[in-house]
Amino acid sequence: MTAYKTITLKRGKEESLLRFHPWVFSGAIAKLPDGLEEGDTVRVTAADGRLLGTGHYEVGSIAVRMLTSDDTEITPEFYRERLQRAWELREKLGLIRPDNNTFRLVHGEGDFLPGCVVDIYGNTAVLQAHSPGMHYARHILADALVALPGAGIKNVYYKSETTLPYKARLDPVNDYLIGGFETNVSQENGLSFNIDWLKGQKTGFFVDQRDNRALLEHYSKGAKVLNMFCYTGGFSVYAMRGGAEKVDSVDSSAKAVTLTDANIALNFPGDTRHKAYAEDAFKFLADMPDGAYDLIILDPPAFAKHRSAIKNAMVGYRRINAAAFRKIAPGGILFTFSCSQAISREQFRLAVFTAAAQSGRNVRILHQLTQPADHPVSIYHPESEYLKGLVLAVE
Ligand code: SAH
């Protein structure tokens, strides 16, 4: 038995752990053991000494991310089993196919591995640690990933330079833990994408929009499409396959526009229906003529990265949606999203409602969208739900 150090909670503070919430907040702790270091695996007990589980300790408002609610040893076998369970779920979801090898294998708390994200791009896994404990477990996780039976994972790229708490001074280096670069082309629903895990945002691709892109494809036939905040052009490529009359992609980043052009060329070489523009969203929307588009996608970056930014974010969502409502062609369809975890589904809907009311147009909700099943949300940890979307018919 490994001798883990023990963190004791204040009286009554065990309630949320008993309801399987996977975090211990620093304010709940009565006593930290001597010599405890960030990233250590710890046992957590109630004030009366009752064992509540085992987790990773870190300095900050979230003090422990729970791995188990019992005295399980946190061994390489433990991580292997959790990854195996995650893999089996993706198999069950039908995400592992020759024409689809792009998916999220580990979504933190939703896959019982708090602080850990793994995205799969063909035979490369991109591993991201959000906690010191997972940073220290990175080699064990990498070994377990390549050992997953039948998964065929050969390369593990570690990308945590911007996701680990800066104050922990872990100085993580983005690099391959196993293998190296082979190809960056991966498949999503039969479409090919260049994934830039070396320099791109997040793990290189917004895997979380897969189902929503597939839905957009069905609305694309004959449509004039505007994909605003296009990044890698995911929605644009699906719109092209769906038979759009024309597709314009916009992103303020010139690099994103290059990525989008490359992904269109990969799937539809020489197709002149698509154009990409490096421009600010608000400016593009203000300058475009009324009715130029009848299918608009608004998928902005998280306007509220923290709770303190909610008010400004609400203004941002209202303004960007109001601009789309003003300009979209009659009978048009608007796909609008928020990926801000700090903004609730109700708040987002209120911002979009306000924008719609300002435009004075008749608007109906056709679909209410969220993150896909490879981004599961523990029912005890609603915090891991972040993506919200509405598909609206605008008269
Ligand atoms: N829809 C994309 C993900 C969008 S990420 C997908 O499915 O993959 C958000 C994008 O918004 C980033 O690429 C960022 O460069 C871009 N962006 C941020 N601020 C912007 C602005 N003011 N105008 C246009 N694009 C912006």
Coordinates of C-alpha atoms and ligand atoms in Angstrom, one line a residue:
M1 CA 0.0 0.0 0.0
T2 CA 1.3 3.4 -0.9
A3 CA 1.3 5.7 2.1
Y4 CA -0.6 8.7 0.8
K5 CA -0.8 11.9 2.8
T6 CA -4.2 12.7 4.2
I7 CA -6.2 16.0 3.8
T8 CA -8.9 16.4 6.4
L9 CA -12.0 18.5 5.7
K10 CA -13.9 20.8 8.0
R11 CA -17.0 19.5 9.6
G12 CA -19.9 19.3 7.2
K13 CA -17.8 19.9 4.2
E14 CA -17.9 16.3 3.0
E15 CA -21.4 16.8 1.6
S16 CA -20.5 17.6 -2.0
L17 CA -18.0 14.7 -2.2
L18 CA -20.7 12.3 -0.9
R19 CA -22.7 13.5 -3.9
F20 CA -19.8 12.6 -6.1
H21 CA -18.8 16.2 -7.0
P22 CA -15.1 15.7 -8.0
W23 CA -13.6 18.8 -6.5
V24 CA -12.5 19.8 -3.0
F25 CA -12.3 23.6 -2.6
S26 CA -9.5 25.1 -0.5
G27 CA -12.1 26.6 1.9
A28 CA -13.4 23.2 2.8
I29 CA -10.0 22.0 4.2
A30 CA -9.4 21.9 7.9
K31 CA -5.9 20.6 7.8
L32 CA -3.2 20.1 5.2
P33 CA -0.6 17.4 6.1
D34 CA 3.1 18.4 6.6
G35 CA 5.3 18.2 3.5
L36 CA 2.4 18.1 1.0
E37 CA 3.5 19.0 -2.5
E38 CA 1.5 20.2 -5.4
G39 CA 0.6 17.2 -7.7
D40 CA 0.7 14.7 -4.8
T41 CA -1.9 12.0 -4.7
V42 CA -3.8 12.4 -1.4
R43 CA -6.5 10.7 0.6
V44 CA -9.3 12.9 1.7
T45 CA -11.2 12.3 4.9
A46 CA -14.2 13.9 6.6
A47 CA -13.8 15.6 10.0
D48 CA -14.8 12.4 11.7
G49 CA -12.0 10.5 9.9
R50 CA -14.3 8.7 7.4
L51 CA -12.4 8.2 4.1
L52 CA -14.0 10.1 1.2
G53 CA -11.6 9.1 -1.6
T54 CA -8.4 9.8 -3.4
G55 CA -7.3 12.6 -5.6
H56 CA -4.6 15.0 -6.9
Y57 CA -3.7 17.9 -4.7
E58 CA -2.9 21.4 -6.1
V59 CA -2.6 24.9 -4.8
G60 CA -5.6 27.2 -5.6
S61 CA -9.3 27.4 -5.2
I62 CA -9.7 23.8 -6.5
A63 CA -7.5 22.0 -4.0
V64 CA -8.1 18.4 -4.8
R65 CA -9.5 16.8 -8.0
M66 CA -10.9 13.5 -6.9
L67 CA -9.9 10.3 -8.8
T68 CA -11.9 7.8 -6.7
S69 CA -14.4 7.8 -3.9
D70 CA -12.6 4.9 -2.2
D71 CA -9.1 3.8 -1.3
T72 CA -8.1 2.5 -4.7
E73 CA -4.3 2.8 -5.3
I74 CA -3.5 5.2 -8.1
T75 CA -1.2 3.0 -10.1
P76 CA -0.4 2.8 -13.8
E77 CA -3.1 0.1 -13.9
F78 CA -5.6 2.6 -12.6
Y79 CA -4.9 5.0 -15.4
R80 CA -4.9 2.1 -18.0
E81 CA -8.4 1.0 -16.8
R82 CA -9.8 4.5 -17.0
L83 CA -8.5 5.0 -20.5
Q84 CA -9.8 1.6 -21.5
R85 CA -13.3 2.6 -20.3
A86 CA -13.1 5.8 -22.2
W87 CA -12.1 4.0 -25.4
E88 CA -14.9 1.5 -25.0
L89 CA -17.4 4.4 -24.7
R90 CA -16.1 5.9 -28.0
E91 CA -16.5 2.5 -29.6
K92 CA -20.0 2.3 -28.4
L93 CA -20.7 5.8 -29.7
G94 CA -19.6 4.6 -33.2
L95 CA -16.8 7.2 -33.4
I96 CA -14.0 4.9 -34.2
R97 CA -14.3 4.1 -38.0
P98 CA -12.0 4.3 -41.0
D99 CA -13.8 7.5 -42.1
N100 CA -13.8 9.0 -38.6
N101 CA -10.6 8.9 -36.5
T102 CA -11.0 12.3 -34.9
F103 CA -12.6 12.4 -31.5
R104 CA -12.1 13.2 -27.8
L105 CA -11.0 10.2 -25.8
V106 CA -10.8 11.8 -22.4
H107 CA -12.9 14.8 -21.3
G108 CA -11.6 15.3 -17.8
E109 CA -14.2 14.8 -15.1
G110 CA -16.6 13.4 -17.6
D111 CA -14.3 10.5 -18.1
F112 CA -13.3 10.1 -14.4
L113 CA -9.9 11.6 -15.1
P114 CA -10.2 15.2 -13.8
G115 CA -7.5 17.5 -15.2
C116 CA -6.8 15.4 -18.2
V117 CA -7.9 15.9 -21.9
V118 CA -7.0 13.6 -24.7
D119 CA -7.9 14.1 -28.3
I120 CA -7.3 11.5 -31.0
Y121 CA -6.2 12.4 -34.5
G122 CA -5.6 9.1 -36.3
N123 CA -2.7 7.4 -34.7
T124 CA -1.6 10.5 -32.8
A125 CA -3.0 11.3 -29.3
V126 CA -2.8 14.9 -28.1
L127 CA -2.6 14.9 -24.3
Q128 CA -3.3 18.0 -22.2
A129 CA -2.9 18.3 -18.5
H130 CA -4.9 20.9 -16.5
S131 CA -3.6 19.9 -13.1
P132 CA -0.1 19.3 -11.6
G133 CA -1.2 15.7 -10.7
M134 CA -1.9 14.9 -14.4
H135 CA 1.3 16.6 -15.4
Y136 CA 3.3 14.2 -13.2
A137 CA 1.2 11.3 -14.6
R138 CA 1.9 12.2 -18.2
H139 CA 4.4 9.4 -19.0
I140 CA 2.2 6.8 -17.4
L141 CA -0.8 8.1 -19.4
A142 CA 1.3 8.2 -22.6
D143 CA 2.4 4.6 -22.1
A144 CA -1.1 3.5 -21.4
L145 CA -2.4 5.3 -24.5
V146 CA -0.1 3.4 -26.9
A147 CA -0.8 0.2 -25.1
L148 CA -4.6 0.4 -25.6
P149 CA -5.6 -2.8 -27.3
G150 CA -6.6 -2.3 -30.9
A151 CA -6.4 1.5 -30.7
G152 CA -3.3 1.8 -32.9
I153 CA -2.0 4.9 -31.2
K154 CA 1.6 5.4 -32.0
N155 CA 2.4 9.0 -31.2
V156 CA 1.6 11.0 -28.0
Y157 CA 2.0 14.7 -28.2
Y158 CA 2.0 16.5 -24.8
K159 CA 0.5 20.1 -25.0
S160 CA 0.2 21.7 -21.6
E161 CA 2.3 24.9 -21.8
T162 CA -0.8 27.1 -21.5
T163 CA -3.2 24.8 -19.6
L164 CA -1.2 24.2 -16.3
P165 CA -1.4 26.7 -13.5
Y166 CA 1.4 29.1 -14.1
K167 CA 2.2 29.5 -10.5
A168 CA 2.9 25.8 -10.1
R169 CA 6.2 26.5 -12.0
L170 CA 6.1 23.1 -13.7
D171 CA 7.7 24.6 -16.9
P172 CA 6.0 22.0 -19.2
V173 CA 7.4 21.6 -22.7
N174 CA 5.1 20.9 -25.6
D175 CA 6.6 17.9 -27.2
Y176 CA 6.1 14.2 -28.2
L177 CA 6.3 11.9 -25.2
I178 CA 6.2 8.9 -27.5
G179 CA 6.8 8.8 -31.3
G180 CA 6.9 11.9 -33.5
F181 CA 5.2 13.6 -36.4
E182 CA 3.8 11.3 -39.1
T183 CA 0.8 12.9 -40.7
N184 CA -1.5 15.7 -39.5
V185 CA -4.4 14.7 -41.8
S186 CA -7.2 13.1 -39.9
Q187 CA -10.8 12.1 -40.8
E188 CA -14.1 13.4 -39.4
N189 CA -17.3 11.9 -40.9
G190 CA -15.5 11.2 -44.1
L191 CA -14.0 14.7 -44.5
S192 CA -10.2 15.3 -44.2
F193 CA -8.7 17.9 -42.0
N194 CA -5.1 19.2 -41.4
I195 CA -4.8 19.3 -37.7
D196 CA -2.1 21.7 -36.3
W197 CA -1.5 20.4 -32.8
L198 CA 1.9 22.0 -32.8
K199 CA 0.7 25.6 -33.1
G200 CA -3.1 25.5 -33.3
Q201 CA -5.6 26.5 -30.6
K202 CA -6.5 23.9 -28.0
T203 CA -5.3 20.5 -29.2
G204 CA -5.4 21.7 -32.8
F205 CA -9.0 21.3 -33.7
F206 CA -12.5 21.9 -32.3
V207 CA -13.5 18.3 -32.0
D208 CA -16.6 19.4 -30.0
Q209 CA -18.4 20.8 -33.1
R210 CA -18.5 17.5 -35.0
D211 CA -22.3 16.8 -34.5
N212 CA -23.2 20.4 -35.1
R213 CA -21.2 20.5 -38.3
A214 CA -23.0 17.4 -39.5
L215 CA -26.4 19.0 -38.7
L216 CA -25.3 22.1 -40.7
E217 CA -24.5 20.0 -43.7
H218 CA -28.2 19.1 -44.0
Y219 CA -29.2 22.8 -44.1
S220 CA -26.6 23.7 -46.7
K221 CA -28.1 22.6 -50.1
G222 CA -28.2 25.6 -52.3
A223 CA -27.5 28.0 -49.5
K224 CA -25.2 31.1 -49.4
V225 CA -23.2 30.3 -46.3
L226 CA -21.3 32.6 -44.0
N227 CA -19.0 30.8 -41.5
M228 CA -18.0 33.5 -39.0
F229 CA -15.1 32.7 -36.7
C230 CA -14.1 29.8 -39.0
Y231 CA -10.7 28.8 -37.4
T232 CA -9.9 25.6 -39.4
G233 CA -13.0 25.9 -41.5
G234 CA -14.8 22.9 -40.1
F235 CA -18.3 24.2 -40.7
S236 CA -17.3 25.4 -44.2
V237 CA -16.1 22.0 -45.3
Y238 CA -19.4 20.4 -44.3
A239 CA -21.4 23.1 -46.0
M240 CA -19.4 22.5 -49.2
R241 CA -20.3 18.8 -49.0
G242 CA -23.9 19.6 -48.3
G243 CA -24.1 21.4 -51.6
A244 CA -23.9 25.1 -50.7
E245 CA -24.1 27.5 -53.5
K246 CA -21.3 29.5 -52.0
V247 CA -19.4 29.5 -48.7
D248 CA -17.5 32.5 -47.2
S249 CA -15.3 31.9 -44.2
V250 CA -14.2 34.7 -41.9
D251 CA -11.7 34.9 -39.1
S252 CA -9.6 37.7 -37.7
S253 CA -6.5 35.5 -37.7
A254 CA -4.7 35.2 -41.1
K255 CA -3.4 31.8 -39.9
A256 CA -6.9 30.6 -39.5
V257 CA -7.8 31.7 -43.0
T258 CA -4.8 29.8 -44.4
L259 CA -5.9 26.7 -42.4
T260 CA -9.4 27.0 -43.8
D261 CA -8.2 27.4 -47.4
A262 CA -6.0 24.3 -46.9
N263 CA -8.8 22.2 -45.6
I264 CA -11.2 23.2 -48.4
A265 CA -8.4 22.4 -51.0
L266 CA -7.9 19.0 -49.3
N267 CA -11.5 18.1 -49.8
F268 CA -12.7 20.1 -52.7
P269 CA -9.6 21.0 -54.8
G270 CA -10.2 23.7 -57.4
D271 CA -13.8 24.3 -56.1
T272 CA -14.5 28.0 -56.6
R273 CA -17.6 28.2 -54.3
H274 CA -15.4 29.0 -51.3
K275 CA -13.6 32.2 -50.3
A276 CA -11.9 33.0 -46.9
Y277 CA -11.4 36.5 -45.5
A278 CA -9.1 37.7 -42.7
E279 CA -11.4 40.3 -41.1
D280 CA -12.9 41.3 -37.8
A281 CA -16.3 39.7 -37.3
F282 CA -18.1 42.9 -36.3
K283 CA -16.7 44.8 -39.2
F284 CA -17.5 42.1 -41.7
L285 CA -21.1 41.9 -40.5
A286 CA -21.5 45.7 -40.5
D287 CA -20.2 46.0 -44.0
M288 CA -22.0 43.1 -45.7
P289 CA -25.1 43.8 -47.7
D290 CA -28.6 42.8 -46.4
G291 CA -29.6 39.4 -47.4
A292 CA -26.2 38.3 -48.7
Y293 CA -26.4 35.1 -46.8
D294 CA -29.2 32.7 -45.9
L295 CA -27.1 30.4 -43.6
I296 CA -24.9 32.0 -41.0
I297 CA -22.7 30.3 -38.4
L298 CA -21.5 32.3 -35.4
D299 CA -19.0 30.3 -33.3
P300 CA -17.0 33.0 -31.4
P301 CA -14.2 32.3 -28.9
A302 CA -15.3 32.2 -25.3
F303 CA -16.3 35.8 -24.6
A304 CA -16.3 35.0 -20.8
K305 CA -13.3 33.1 -19.7
H306 CA -14.1 33.9 -16.0
R307 CA -17.2 34.7 -14.0
S308 CA -16.0 38.3 -13.8
A309 CA -16.4 38.7 -17.5
I310 CA -20.0 37.6 -17.7
K311 CA -21.5 41.1 -18.1
N312 CA -19.3 42.1 -21.0
A313 CA -19.7 38.7 -22.6
M314 CA -23.5 39.0 -22.6
V315 CA -23.1 42.3 -24.4
G316 CA -20.7 40.6 -26.9
Y317 CA -23.2 37.8 -27.6
R318 CA -26.0 40.2 -28.0
R319 CA -24.2 42.5 -30.4
I320 CA -22.8 39.7 -32.6
N321 CA -26.2 38.0 -32.9
A322 CA -28.0 41.3 -33.4
A323 CA -25.7 42.0 -36.4
A324 CA -26.6 38.6 -37.9
F325 CA -30.4 39.0 -37.3
R326 CA -30.2 42.4 -39.0
K327 CA -28.5 41.1 -42.2
I328 CA -29.6 37.4 -42.7
A329 CA -31.8 36.8 -45.7
P330 CA -35.6 36.3 -45.0
G331 CA -36.2 32.6 -44.3
G332 CA -32.5 32.2 -43.3
I333 CA -31.0 29.9 -40.8
L334 CA -28.7 31.0 -38.0
F335 CA -26.4 28.6 -36.1
T336 CA -25.2 30.5 -33.1
F337 CA -22.9 29.2 -30.3
S338 CA -21.3 30.0 -27.0
C339 CA -18.4 28.0 -25.7
S340 CA -18.1 30.1 -22.5
Q341 CA -18.4 27.7 -19.5
A342 CA -19.2 30.7 -17.3
I343 CA -22.3 31.6 -19.4
S344 CA -25.3 29.4 -18.6
R345 CA -27.6 28.0 -21.3
E346 CA -30.3 30.4 -20.0
Q347 CA -28.0 33.4 -20.1
F348 CA -27.0 32.6 -23.7
R349 CA -30.6 32.2 -24.7
L350 CA -31.4 35.6 -23.1
A351 CA -28.6 37.3 -25.0
V352 CA -29.8 35.8 -28.3
F353 CA -33.5 36.6 -27.4
T354 CA -32.6 40.2 -26.8
A355 CA -30.7 40.4 -30.1
A356 CA -33.7 38.9 -31.9
A357 CA -36.1 41.3 -30.3
Q358 CA -34.0 44.3 -31.3
S359 CA -34.1 43.2 -34.9
G360 CA -37.8 43.0 -34.8
R361 CA -37.8 39.8 -36.9
N362 CA -39.7 36.6 -36.2
V363 CA -37.4 34.0 -34.9
R364 CA -38.0 30.3 -34.1
I365 CA -35.8 27.8 -32.3
L366 CA -35.3 24.7 -34.4
H367 CA -32.6 22.9 -32.5
Q368 CA -30.9 23.4 -29.1
L369 CA -27.4 22.2 -29.4
T370 CA -24.7 21.1 -27.0
Q371 CA -21.3 19.3 -26.9
P372 CA -21.2 15.8 -28.4
A373 CA -21.2 12.5 -26.5
D374 CA -17.4 12.2 -26.6
H375 CA -17.4 15.3 -24.2
P376 CA -19.6 13.6 -21.5
V377 CA -20.8 15.6 -18.5
S378 CA -20.9 13.9 -15.1
I379 CA -24.3 14.6 -13.7
Y380 CA -22.6 15.4 -10.4
H381 CA -20.3 17.9 -12.1
P382 CA -22.4 20.2 -14.4
E383 CA -19.3 22.5 -14.7
S384 CA -18.0 20.3 -17.5
E385 CA -20.9 21.3 -19.7
Y386 CA -19.8 24.4 -21.7
L387 CA -21.0 24.3 -25.4
K388 CA -24.4 25.8 -26.1
G389 CA -25.9 26.4 -29.5
L390 CA -29.2 27.4 -31.1
V391 CA -30.4 26.8 -34.6
L392 CA -32.8 29.6 -35.5
A393 CA -35.2 30.1 -38.4
V394 CA -35.4 33.9 -39.1
E395 CA -38.4 35.2 -41.1
Ligands
SAH1 N1 -15.9 27.5 -35.5 C1 -14.5 27.0 -35.3 C2 -13.9 27.4 -34.0 C3 -13.9 28.8 -33.7 S1 -12.7 29.3 -32.5 C4 -14.5 25.5 -35.5 O1 -15.5 24.8 -35.7 O2 -13.4 24.9 -35.6 C5 -12.9 31.1 -32.5 C6 -12.2 31.8 -33.7 O3 -12.6 33.1 -33.6 C7 -10.6 31.8 -33.6 O4 -10.1 31.2 -34.8 C8 -10.3 33.3 -33.6 O5 -9.1 33.6 -34.4 C9 -11.5 33.9 -34.1 N2 -11.7 35.3 -33.7 C10 -11.6 35.8 -32.4 N3 -12.0 37.1 -32.4 C11 -12.4 37.4 -33.6 C12 -13.0 38.6 -34.2 N4 -13.2 39.7 -33.5 N5 -13.4 38.5 -35.5 C13 -13.2 37.4 -36.3 N6 -12.7 36.3 -35.7 C14 -12.3 36.3 -34.5

